[in-house]
C-alpha positions as a printed Julia matrix, in Angstrom:
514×3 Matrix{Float64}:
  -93.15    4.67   13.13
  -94.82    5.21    9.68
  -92.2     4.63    6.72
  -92.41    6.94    3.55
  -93.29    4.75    0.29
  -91.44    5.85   -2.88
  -93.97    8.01   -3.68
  -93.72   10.07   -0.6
  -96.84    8.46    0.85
  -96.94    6.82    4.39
  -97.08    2.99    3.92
 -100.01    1.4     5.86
  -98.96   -0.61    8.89
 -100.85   -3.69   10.5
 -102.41   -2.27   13.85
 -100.9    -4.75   16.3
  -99.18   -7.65   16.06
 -101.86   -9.94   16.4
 -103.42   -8.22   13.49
 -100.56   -9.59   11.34
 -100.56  -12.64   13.17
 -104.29  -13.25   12.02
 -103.79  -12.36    8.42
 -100.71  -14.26    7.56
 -102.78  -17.37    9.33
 -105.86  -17.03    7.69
 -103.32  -16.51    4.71
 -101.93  -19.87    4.92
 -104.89  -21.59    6.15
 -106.58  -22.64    3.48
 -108.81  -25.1     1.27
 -105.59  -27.59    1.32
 -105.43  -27.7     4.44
 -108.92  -29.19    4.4
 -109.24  -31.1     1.87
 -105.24  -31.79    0.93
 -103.89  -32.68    3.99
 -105.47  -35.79    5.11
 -105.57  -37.7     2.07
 -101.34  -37.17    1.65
 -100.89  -38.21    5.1
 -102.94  -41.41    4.62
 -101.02  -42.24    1.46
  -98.09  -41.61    2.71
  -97.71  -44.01    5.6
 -100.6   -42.29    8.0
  -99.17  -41.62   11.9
  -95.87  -42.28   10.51
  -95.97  -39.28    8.01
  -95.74  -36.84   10.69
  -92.62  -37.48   11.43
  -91.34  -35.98    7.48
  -94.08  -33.44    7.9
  -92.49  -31.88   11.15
  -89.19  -32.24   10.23
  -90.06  -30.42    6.3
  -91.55  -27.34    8.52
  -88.45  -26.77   10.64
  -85.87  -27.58    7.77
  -87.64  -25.79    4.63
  -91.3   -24.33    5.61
  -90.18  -21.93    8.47
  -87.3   -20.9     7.33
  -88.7   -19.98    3.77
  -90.95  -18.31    6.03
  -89.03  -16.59    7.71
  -87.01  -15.67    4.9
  -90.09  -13.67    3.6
  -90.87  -11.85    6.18
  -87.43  -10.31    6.74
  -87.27   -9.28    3.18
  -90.49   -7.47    3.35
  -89.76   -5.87    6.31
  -86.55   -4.84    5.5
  -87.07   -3.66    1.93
  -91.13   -2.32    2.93
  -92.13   -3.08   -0.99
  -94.16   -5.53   -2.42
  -92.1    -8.56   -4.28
  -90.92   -6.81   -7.15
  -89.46   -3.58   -5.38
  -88.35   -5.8    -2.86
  -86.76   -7.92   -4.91
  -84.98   -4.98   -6.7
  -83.73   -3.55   -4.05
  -81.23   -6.02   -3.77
  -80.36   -6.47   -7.33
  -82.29   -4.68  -10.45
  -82.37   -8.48  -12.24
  -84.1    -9.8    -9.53
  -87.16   -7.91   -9.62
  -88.02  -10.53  -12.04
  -88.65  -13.08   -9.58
  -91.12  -10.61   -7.68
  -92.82  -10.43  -11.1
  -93.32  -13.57  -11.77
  -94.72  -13.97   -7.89
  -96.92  -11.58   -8.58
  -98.54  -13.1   -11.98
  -98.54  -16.27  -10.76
 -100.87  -14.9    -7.76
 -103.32  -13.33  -10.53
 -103.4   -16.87  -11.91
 -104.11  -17.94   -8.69
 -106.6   -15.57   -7.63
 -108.97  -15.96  -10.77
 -109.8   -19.51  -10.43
 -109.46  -19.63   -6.6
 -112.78  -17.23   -6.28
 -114.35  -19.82   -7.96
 -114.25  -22.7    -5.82
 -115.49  -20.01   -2.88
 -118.33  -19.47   -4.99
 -119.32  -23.28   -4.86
 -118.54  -23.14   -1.26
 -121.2   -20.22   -0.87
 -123.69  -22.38   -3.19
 -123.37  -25.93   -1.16
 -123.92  -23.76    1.69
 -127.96  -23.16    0.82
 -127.73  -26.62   -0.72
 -127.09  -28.0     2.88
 -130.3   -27.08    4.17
 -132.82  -29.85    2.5
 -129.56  -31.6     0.72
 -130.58  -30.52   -2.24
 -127.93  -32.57   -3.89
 -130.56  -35.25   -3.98
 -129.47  -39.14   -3.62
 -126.01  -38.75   -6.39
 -124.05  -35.74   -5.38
 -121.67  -37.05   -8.06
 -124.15  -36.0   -11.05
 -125.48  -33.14   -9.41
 -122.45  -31.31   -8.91
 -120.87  -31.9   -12.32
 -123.89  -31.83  -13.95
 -127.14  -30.27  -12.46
 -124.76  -27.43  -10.51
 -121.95  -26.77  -12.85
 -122.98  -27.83  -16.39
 -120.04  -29.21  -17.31
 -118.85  -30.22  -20.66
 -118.07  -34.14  -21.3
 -115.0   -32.7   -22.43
 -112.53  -29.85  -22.45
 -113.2   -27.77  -25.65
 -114.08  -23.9   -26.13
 -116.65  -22.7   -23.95
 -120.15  -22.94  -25.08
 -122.5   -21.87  -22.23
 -122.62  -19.79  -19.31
 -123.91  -21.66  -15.49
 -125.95  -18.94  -14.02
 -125.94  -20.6   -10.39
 -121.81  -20.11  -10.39
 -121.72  -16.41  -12.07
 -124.16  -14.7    -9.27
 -121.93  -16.08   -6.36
 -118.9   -15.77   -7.72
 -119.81  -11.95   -8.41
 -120.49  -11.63   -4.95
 -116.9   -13.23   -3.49
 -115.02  -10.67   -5.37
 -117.46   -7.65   -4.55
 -117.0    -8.37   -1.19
 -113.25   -9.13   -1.72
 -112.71   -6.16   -3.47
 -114.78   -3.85   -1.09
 -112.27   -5.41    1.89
 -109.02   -4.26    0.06
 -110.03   -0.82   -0.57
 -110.79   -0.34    3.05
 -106.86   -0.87    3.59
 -104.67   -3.43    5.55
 -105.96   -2.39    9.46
 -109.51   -1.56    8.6
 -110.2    -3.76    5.93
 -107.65   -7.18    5.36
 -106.69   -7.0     9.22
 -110.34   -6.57   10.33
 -111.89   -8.7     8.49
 -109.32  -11.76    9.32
 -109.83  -10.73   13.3
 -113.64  -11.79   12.77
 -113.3   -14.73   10.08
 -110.73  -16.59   11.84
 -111.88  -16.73   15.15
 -115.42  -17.89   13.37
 -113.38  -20.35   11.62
 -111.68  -22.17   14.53
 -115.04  -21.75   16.29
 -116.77  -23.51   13.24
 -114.05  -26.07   12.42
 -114.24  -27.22   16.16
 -117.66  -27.56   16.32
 -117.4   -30.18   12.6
 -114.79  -31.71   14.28
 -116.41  -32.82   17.65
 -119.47  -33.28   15.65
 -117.16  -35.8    13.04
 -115.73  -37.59   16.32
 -119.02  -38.93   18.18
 -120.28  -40.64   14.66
 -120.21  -44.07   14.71
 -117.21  -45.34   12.7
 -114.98  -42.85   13.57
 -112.43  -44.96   15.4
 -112.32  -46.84   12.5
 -111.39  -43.59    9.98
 -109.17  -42.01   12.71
 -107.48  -45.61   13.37
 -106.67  -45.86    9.52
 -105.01  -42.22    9.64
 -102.84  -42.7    12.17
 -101.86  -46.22   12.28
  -98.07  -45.83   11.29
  -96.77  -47.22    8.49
  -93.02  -46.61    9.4
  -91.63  -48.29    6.02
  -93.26  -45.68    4.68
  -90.3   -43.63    5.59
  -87.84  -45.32    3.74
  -89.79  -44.37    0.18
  -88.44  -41.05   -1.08
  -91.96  -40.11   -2.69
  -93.0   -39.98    0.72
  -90.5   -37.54    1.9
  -91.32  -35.52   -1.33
  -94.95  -35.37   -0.29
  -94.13  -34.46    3.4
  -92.12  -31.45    1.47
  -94.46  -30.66   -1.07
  -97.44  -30.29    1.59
  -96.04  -27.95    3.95
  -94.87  -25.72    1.05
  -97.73  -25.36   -0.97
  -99.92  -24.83    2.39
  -97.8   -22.17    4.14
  -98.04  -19.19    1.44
  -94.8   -19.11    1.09
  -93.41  -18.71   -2.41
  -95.86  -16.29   -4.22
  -95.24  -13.25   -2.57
  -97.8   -12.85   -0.15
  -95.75  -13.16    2.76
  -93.44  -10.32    1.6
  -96.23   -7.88    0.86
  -98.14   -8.78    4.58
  -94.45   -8.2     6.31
  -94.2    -5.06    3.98
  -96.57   -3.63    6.66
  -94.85   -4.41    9.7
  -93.02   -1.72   11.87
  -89.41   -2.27   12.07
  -89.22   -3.71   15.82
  -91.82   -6.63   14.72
  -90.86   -9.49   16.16
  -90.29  -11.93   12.87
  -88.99  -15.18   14.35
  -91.59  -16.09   16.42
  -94.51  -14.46   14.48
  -93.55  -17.23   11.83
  -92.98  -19.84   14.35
  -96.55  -19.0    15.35
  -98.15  -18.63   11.89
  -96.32  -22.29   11.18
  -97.34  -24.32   14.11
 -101.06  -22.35   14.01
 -101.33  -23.78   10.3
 -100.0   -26.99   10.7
 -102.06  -28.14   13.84
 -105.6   -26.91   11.71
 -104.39  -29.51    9.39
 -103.79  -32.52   11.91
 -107.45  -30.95   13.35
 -108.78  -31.35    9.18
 -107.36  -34.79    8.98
 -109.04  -36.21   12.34
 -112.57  -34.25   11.24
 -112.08  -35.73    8.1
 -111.28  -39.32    8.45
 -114.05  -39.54   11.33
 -116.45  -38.68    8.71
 -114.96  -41.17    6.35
 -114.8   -43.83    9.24
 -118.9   -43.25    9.61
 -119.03  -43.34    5.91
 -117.36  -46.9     5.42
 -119.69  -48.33    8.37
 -122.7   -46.89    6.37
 -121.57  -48.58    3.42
 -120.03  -51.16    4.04
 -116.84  -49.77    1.54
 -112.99  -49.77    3.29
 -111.99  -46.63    4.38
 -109.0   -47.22    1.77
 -111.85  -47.01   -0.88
 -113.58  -43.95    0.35
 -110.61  -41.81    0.66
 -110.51  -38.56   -1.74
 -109.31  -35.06   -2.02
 -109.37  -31.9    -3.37
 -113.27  -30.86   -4.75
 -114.15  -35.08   -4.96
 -113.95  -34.96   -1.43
 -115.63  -31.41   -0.54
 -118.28  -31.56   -3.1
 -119.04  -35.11   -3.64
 -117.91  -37.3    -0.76
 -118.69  -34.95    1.64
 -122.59  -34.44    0.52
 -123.15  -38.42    0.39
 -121.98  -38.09    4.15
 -123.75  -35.27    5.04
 -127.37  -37.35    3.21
 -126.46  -40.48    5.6
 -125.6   -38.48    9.38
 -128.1   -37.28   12.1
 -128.19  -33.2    11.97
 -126.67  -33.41    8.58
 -127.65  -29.72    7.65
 -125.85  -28.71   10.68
 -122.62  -30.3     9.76
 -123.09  -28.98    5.82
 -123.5   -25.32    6.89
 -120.13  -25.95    8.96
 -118.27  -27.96    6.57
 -119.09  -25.14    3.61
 -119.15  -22.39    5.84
 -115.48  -23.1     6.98
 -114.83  -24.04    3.25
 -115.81  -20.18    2.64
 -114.48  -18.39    5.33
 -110.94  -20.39    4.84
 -110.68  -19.66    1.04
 -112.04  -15.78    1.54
 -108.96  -15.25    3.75
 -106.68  -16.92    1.61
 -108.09  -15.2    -1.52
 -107.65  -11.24   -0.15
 -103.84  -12.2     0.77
 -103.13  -13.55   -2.83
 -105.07  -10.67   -4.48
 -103.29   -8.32   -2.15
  -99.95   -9.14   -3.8
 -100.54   -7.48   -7.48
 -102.34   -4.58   -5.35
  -99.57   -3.64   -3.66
  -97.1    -4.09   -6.67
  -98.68   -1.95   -8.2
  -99.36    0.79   -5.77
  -95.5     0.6    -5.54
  -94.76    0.71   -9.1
  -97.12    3.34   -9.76
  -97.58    5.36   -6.96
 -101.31    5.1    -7.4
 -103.49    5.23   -4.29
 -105.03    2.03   -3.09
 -108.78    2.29   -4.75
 -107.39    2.89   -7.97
 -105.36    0.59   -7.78
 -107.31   -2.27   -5.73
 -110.11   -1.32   -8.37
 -108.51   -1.81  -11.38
 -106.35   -4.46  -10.65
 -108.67   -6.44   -8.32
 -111.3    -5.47  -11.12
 -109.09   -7.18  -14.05
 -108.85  -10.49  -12.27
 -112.42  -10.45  -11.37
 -113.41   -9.63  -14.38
 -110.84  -12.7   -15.98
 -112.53  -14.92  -13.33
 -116.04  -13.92  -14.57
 -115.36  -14.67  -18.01
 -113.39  -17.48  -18.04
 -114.65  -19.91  -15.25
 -118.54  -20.23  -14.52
 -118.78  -21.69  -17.95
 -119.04  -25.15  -18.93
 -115.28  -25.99  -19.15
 -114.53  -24.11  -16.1
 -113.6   -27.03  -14.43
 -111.55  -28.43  -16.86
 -109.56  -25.08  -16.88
 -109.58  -24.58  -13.61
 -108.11  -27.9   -13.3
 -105.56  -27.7   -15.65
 -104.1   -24.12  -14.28
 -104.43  -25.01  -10.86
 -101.79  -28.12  -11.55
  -99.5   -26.23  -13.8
  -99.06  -22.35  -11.88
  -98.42  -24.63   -8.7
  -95.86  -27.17   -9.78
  -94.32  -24.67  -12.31
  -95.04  -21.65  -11.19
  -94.99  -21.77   -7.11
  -92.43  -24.35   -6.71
  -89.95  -22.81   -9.58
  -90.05  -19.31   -8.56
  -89.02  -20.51   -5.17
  -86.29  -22.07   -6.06
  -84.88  -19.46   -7.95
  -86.0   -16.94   -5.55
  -83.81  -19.08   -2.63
  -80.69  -19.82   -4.91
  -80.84  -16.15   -5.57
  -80.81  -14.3    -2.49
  -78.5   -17.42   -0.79
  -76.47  -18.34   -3.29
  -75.73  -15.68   -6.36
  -76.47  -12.32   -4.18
  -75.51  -14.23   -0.49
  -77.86  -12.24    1.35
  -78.52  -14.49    4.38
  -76.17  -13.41    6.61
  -77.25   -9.84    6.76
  -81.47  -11.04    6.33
  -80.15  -12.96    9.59
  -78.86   -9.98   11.27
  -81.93   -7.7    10.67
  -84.32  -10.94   11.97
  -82.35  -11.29   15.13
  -82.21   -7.69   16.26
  -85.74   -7.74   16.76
  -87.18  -11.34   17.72
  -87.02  -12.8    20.52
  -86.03  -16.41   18.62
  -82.66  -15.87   17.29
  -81.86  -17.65   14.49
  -78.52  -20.03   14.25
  -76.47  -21.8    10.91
  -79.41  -24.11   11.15
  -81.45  -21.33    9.27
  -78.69  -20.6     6.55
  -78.29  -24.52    5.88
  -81.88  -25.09    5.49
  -82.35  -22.31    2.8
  -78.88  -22.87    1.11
  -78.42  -26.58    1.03
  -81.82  -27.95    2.52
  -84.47  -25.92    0.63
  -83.07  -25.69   -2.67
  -82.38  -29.9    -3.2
  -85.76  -30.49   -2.03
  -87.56  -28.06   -4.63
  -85.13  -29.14   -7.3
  -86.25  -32.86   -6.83
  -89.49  -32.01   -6.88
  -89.28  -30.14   -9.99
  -87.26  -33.3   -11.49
  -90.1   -35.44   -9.75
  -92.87  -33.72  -11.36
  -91.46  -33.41  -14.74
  -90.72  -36.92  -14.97
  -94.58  -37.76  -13.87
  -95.53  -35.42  -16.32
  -93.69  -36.89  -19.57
  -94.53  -40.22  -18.38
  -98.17  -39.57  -18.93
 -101.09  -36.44  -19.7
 -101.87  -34.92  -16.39
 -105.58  -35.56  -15.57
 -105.8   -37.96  -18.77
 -106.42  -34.53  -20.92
 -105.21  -34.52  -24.39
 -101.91  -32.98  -25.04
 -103.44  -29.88  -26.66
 -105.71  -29.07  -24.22
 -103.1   -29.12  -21.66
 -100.73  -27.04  -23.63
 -102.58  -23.68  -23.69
 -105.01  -24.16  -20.48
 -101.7   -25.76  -18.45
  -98.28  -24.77  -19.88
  -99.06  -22.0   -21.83
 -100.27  -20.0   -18.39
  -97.56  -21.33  -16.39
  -95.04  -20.31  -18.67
  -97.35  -17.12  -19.34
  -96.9   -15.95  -15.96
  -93.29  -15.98  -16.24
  -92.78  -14.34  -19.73
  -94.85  -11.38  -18.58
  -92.82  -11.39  -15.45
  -89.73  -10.84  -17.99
  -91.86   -8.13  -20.14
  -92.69   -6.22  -16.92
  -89.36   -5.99  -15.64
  -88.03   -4.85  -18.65
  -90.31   -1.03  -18.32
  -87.98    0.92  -17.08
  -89.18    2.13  -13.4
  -90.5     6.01  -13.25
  -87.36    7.2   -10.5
  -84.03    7.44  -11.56
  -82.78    5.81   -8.93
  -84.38    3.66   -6.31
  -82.98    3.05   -2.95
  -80.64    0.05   -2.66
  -79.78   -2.19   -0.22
  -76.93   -0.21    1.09
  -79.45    2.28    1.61
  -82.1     0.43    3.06
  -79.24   -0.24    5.66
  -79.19    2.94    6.68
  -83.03    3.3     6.6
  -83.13    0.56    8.76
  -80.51    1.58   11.44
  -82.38    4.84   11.23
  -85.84    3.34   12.02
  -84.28    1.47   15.19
C-alpha cells in the first residue's frame, strides 16, 4: 500500500522485491570488493581469514544490516527523519550520515571516471610499457606534491561530467523507473562480466600459483588481534551499512517486506563477489609473478595501485589482453555506478523529506551541488592527493564513528531493539533470536570502538600516507570533522511541522498498514 510522506505526497515504493534486492546489492557491491578484498585476506593469514570474515558478517555485518532496514521501514524517512522519529537529538546522527555520503559521493565519481577512461585505453594498451608513469603522470597530471591546485586534467573533467549526468538523469527518473531499473540491467551485466574475467584469470598460466598463495591458511594468523580487526573492518566498510543508504533504500519498502532474509541475501550475495574478486585477482597475480619472475608476496597491491597500475602491466603481458581490460574496467564502472546512485540517493531523499520538495528539484540541486564540488575540486592536479586524504579520514572517522554512536544509541541510551525486533519478525520469514540483540549491543559496539582506538593510535604514531601534517589537517580532518559539525548546524533548524510523528505513532501507523 502507498504510505503518505510528511508532505502529504505518496512515498515511492521499490516495484518488487527483487527490485530492492538488486539495488541494495549493487549498493554494497562495490570497488572494495574488487580491489580491497583480496589483498586483506592475503595479509591476514589467506584461507585462514575466512574463518573471522564469516563469523564478522553473522555477529556485526548482518545484523547492522538488518538493523537498517527495519528502521527505514518502520520510520519510511530518510536517516535524519528516521532518526528523529525516535528521539529529536538523534536526528543528528542521520545528519552526519548524510554529509558524510556527500563526502563520499564527490570523490567516488571520480575514480568511475578513470574507470570509463582505462576502458578506451584497453583497446591498443595505450598505457604504453610503464603504466606506473602514465597514470600518475601522462593521465592524471599529478602534482609531485600536495599543494593548492594549479591546473585542470582535461581527460578526467569530460568523463567525470558524464558519470554524474548520467547519475543524475537516473535519480530523477525515481526509485522503480530509474535506481531500480537501472540496477536490474547493470548487475546482471556485472556478474555476467565479472564471470567471464574470472574464468578468463583462471586458465592463465600461474594461476595455481596466485590462487595457492590466497588460500593457503595461515591459522596463527588467528591468534593476532589485527587480524580479527581487519576481518571486522572489511565486511563493514563493504556492506553499506553505516552511512545511511540502507535506511533510505528500506524507506521504500512496503510494510510486509520480508527484511530478514532480504539482508541475509544482500550479505551472502556481497560477500561471495568478493571470494569470486579475490580468486580473479590472485590468478592474475599468479600469471604475473611467472611472467616476471617477482613472488606473488611482491606483486600484491590494492586499492587504485592495483586497478590502474598492476592491473595494466598484466593486461600488456596476457593473450586477448584488450578483452580482459574492457572487463576488468567495465566491471570497475558498472560496480562503482551502482554504488555511487545509492550514496547520492541518501542527501536526495533527506532532503525531499525535510523540504517537501519534489524529487527533480531536489535530485537537481542537491545531486547538482556535489557534482558540481566533484568538478571543481578533483580532476585537478592534486586530486589525488585529496581524494586520498578524504577517502581515509570520512571512512575511519566518519563511517566507522557514526556507527557506533548510531548502535549505542538506538541499543543502549533509547533501547530500541526489542521493539525493531518485533516489527522485523512479523514480516520475515527468518526470525530473529537474542543472538541479534547481543551482536548489536555487546558485539558491534566493542568491535567499532577498538577500531576507532586502533586507528587513532596508527594515526598518532605516524602521518597517514607520509603527507605533512598540514596537508592532512584541512584535506583529512578538517572534512571528517566537517561532516559532523554541519550535521550539528543542520539539526539545530528547527523542522517546518510543529510536530512530527513519533515513534508511538509510527506504532500505530504500522499496525495500521498490516
Amino acid at each position: 500500500m502507498a504510505t503518505e510522506s510528511s508532505r502529504g505526497r505518496p512515498r515511492e515504493a521499490w516495484g518488487s522485491r527483487a527490485g530492492f534486492l538488486m539495488a541494495a546489492i549493487g549498493s554494497a557491491i562495490g570497488l572494495g570488493n574488487i580491489w580491497r578484498f583480496p589483498s586483506e585476506a592475503y595479509k591476514n593469514g589467506g584461507g585462514a581469514f575466512l574463518l573471522p570474515y564469516l563469523l564478522a558478517l553473522l555477529t556485526a555485518g548482518l545484523p547492522l544490516l538488518i538493523l537498517e532496514y527495519v528502521i527505514g521501514r518502520r520510520y519510511r524517512r530518510s536517516p535524519p527523519a528516521a532518526f528523529r522519529r525516535m528521539s529529536a537529538p538523534a536526528q543528528v546522527i542521520g545528519w552526519w550520515q548524510v554529509a558524510i555520503c556527500c563526502v563520499i559521493a564527490a570523490y567516488y565519481a571520480v575514480i568511475l571516471a578513470w574507470a570509463v577512461r582505462y576502458v578506451g585505453f584497453s583497446v591498443g594498451e595505450r598505457w604504453g610499457d610503464d603504466p606506473d608513469a602514465f597514470f600518475f603522470g601522462d593521465f592524471l597530471g599529478t602534482a609531485e606534491q600536495p599543494g593548492w591546485i594549479s591546473s585542470y586534467v582535461g581527460g578526467v573533467f569530460w568523463p567525470l561530467l558524464v558519470i554524474w549526468i548520467a547519475v543524475l538523469v537516473v535519480l530523477v527518473l525515481g526509485v522503480r523507473r530509474g535506481i531500480e531499473l537501472a540496477n536490474r540491467i547493470f548487475i546482471p551485466l556485472l556478474v555476467l562480466f565479472f564471470v567471464a574475467l574470472v574464468i578468463r584469470a583462471v586458465t592463465l598460466d600461474g594461476a595455481a600459483t596466485g590462487l595457492d598463495a590466497l588460500f593457503s591458511p595461515d591459522w596463527g594468523a588467528l591468534t593476532r588481534g589485527s587480524v580479527w580487526v581487519a576481518a571486522y573492518g572489511q565486511i563493514f566498510f563493504s556492506l553499506s551499512v553505516g552511512f545511511g543508504i540502507m535506511i533510505t533504500y528500506a524507506s521504500y519498502l512496503r510494510r510486509r517486506a520480508d527484511l530478514t532474509g532480504s539482508a541475509l541475501v544482500a550479505g551472502f550475495a556481497n560477500s561471495s563477489f568478493e571470494i569470486l574478486a579475490g580468486i580473479g585477482v590472485f590468478a592474475t597475480l599468479g600469471f604475473l609473478s611467472l611472467n616476471t619472475g617477482t613472488p606473488v608476496d611482491e606483486t600484491v597491491t590494492s586499492g587504485i595501485g592495483l586497478a590502474f597500475v598492476a592491473f595494466p602491466t598484466i593486461i600488456s603481458n596476457m593473450p586477448l589482453g584488450t578483452l580482459f581490460g574492457l572487463l576488468f574496467f567495465g566491471s570497475l564502472v558498472i560496480a562503482g555506478l551502482t554504488s555511487l546512485l545509492s550514496i547520492v540517493q541518501v542527501p536526495v531523499a533527506a532532503v525531499q523529506d525535510r523540504t517537501g520538495l519534489g524529487r527533480t528539484p531536489a535530485v537537481l540541486g542537491v545531486g547538482g551541488a556535489i557534482a558540481l564540488a566533484s568538478i571543481l575540486l578533483f580532476p585537478t592536479d592534486s586530486g589525488l592527493y585529496l581524494l586520498d586524504a578524504a577517502d581515509h579520514f570520512i571512512n575511519q572517522y566518519g563511517i566507522a564513528l557514526a556507527s557506533l554512536a548510531a548502535v549505542v544509541t538506538v541499543a543502549w541510551l533509547l533501547r530500541r531493539l526489542p521493539a525493531l525486533q518485533r516489527d522485523a519478525d512479523d514480516t520475515s520469514a527468518v526470525r530473529l533470536g537474542v543472538w541479534w540483540r547481543v551482536a548489536l549491543g555487546v558485539i558491534t559496539p566493542l568491535v567499532l570502538g577498538w577500531m576507532m582506538i586502533d586507528s587513532l593510535r596508527a594515526e598518532f604514531d605516524e602521518n597517514y600516507g607520509g603527507y605533512e601534517t598540514g596537508f592532512l589537517f584541512w584535506a583529512g580532518w578538517a572534512v571528517a570533522l566537517g561532516a559532523l559539525l554541519a550535521a550539528v548546524l543542520l539539526s539545530l533548524v528547527p523542522w517546518r511541522r510543529d510536530r512530527e510523528p513519533t515513534d508511538t505513532d509510527s506504532d500505530t501507523l504500522f499496525e495500521r498498514g498490516r
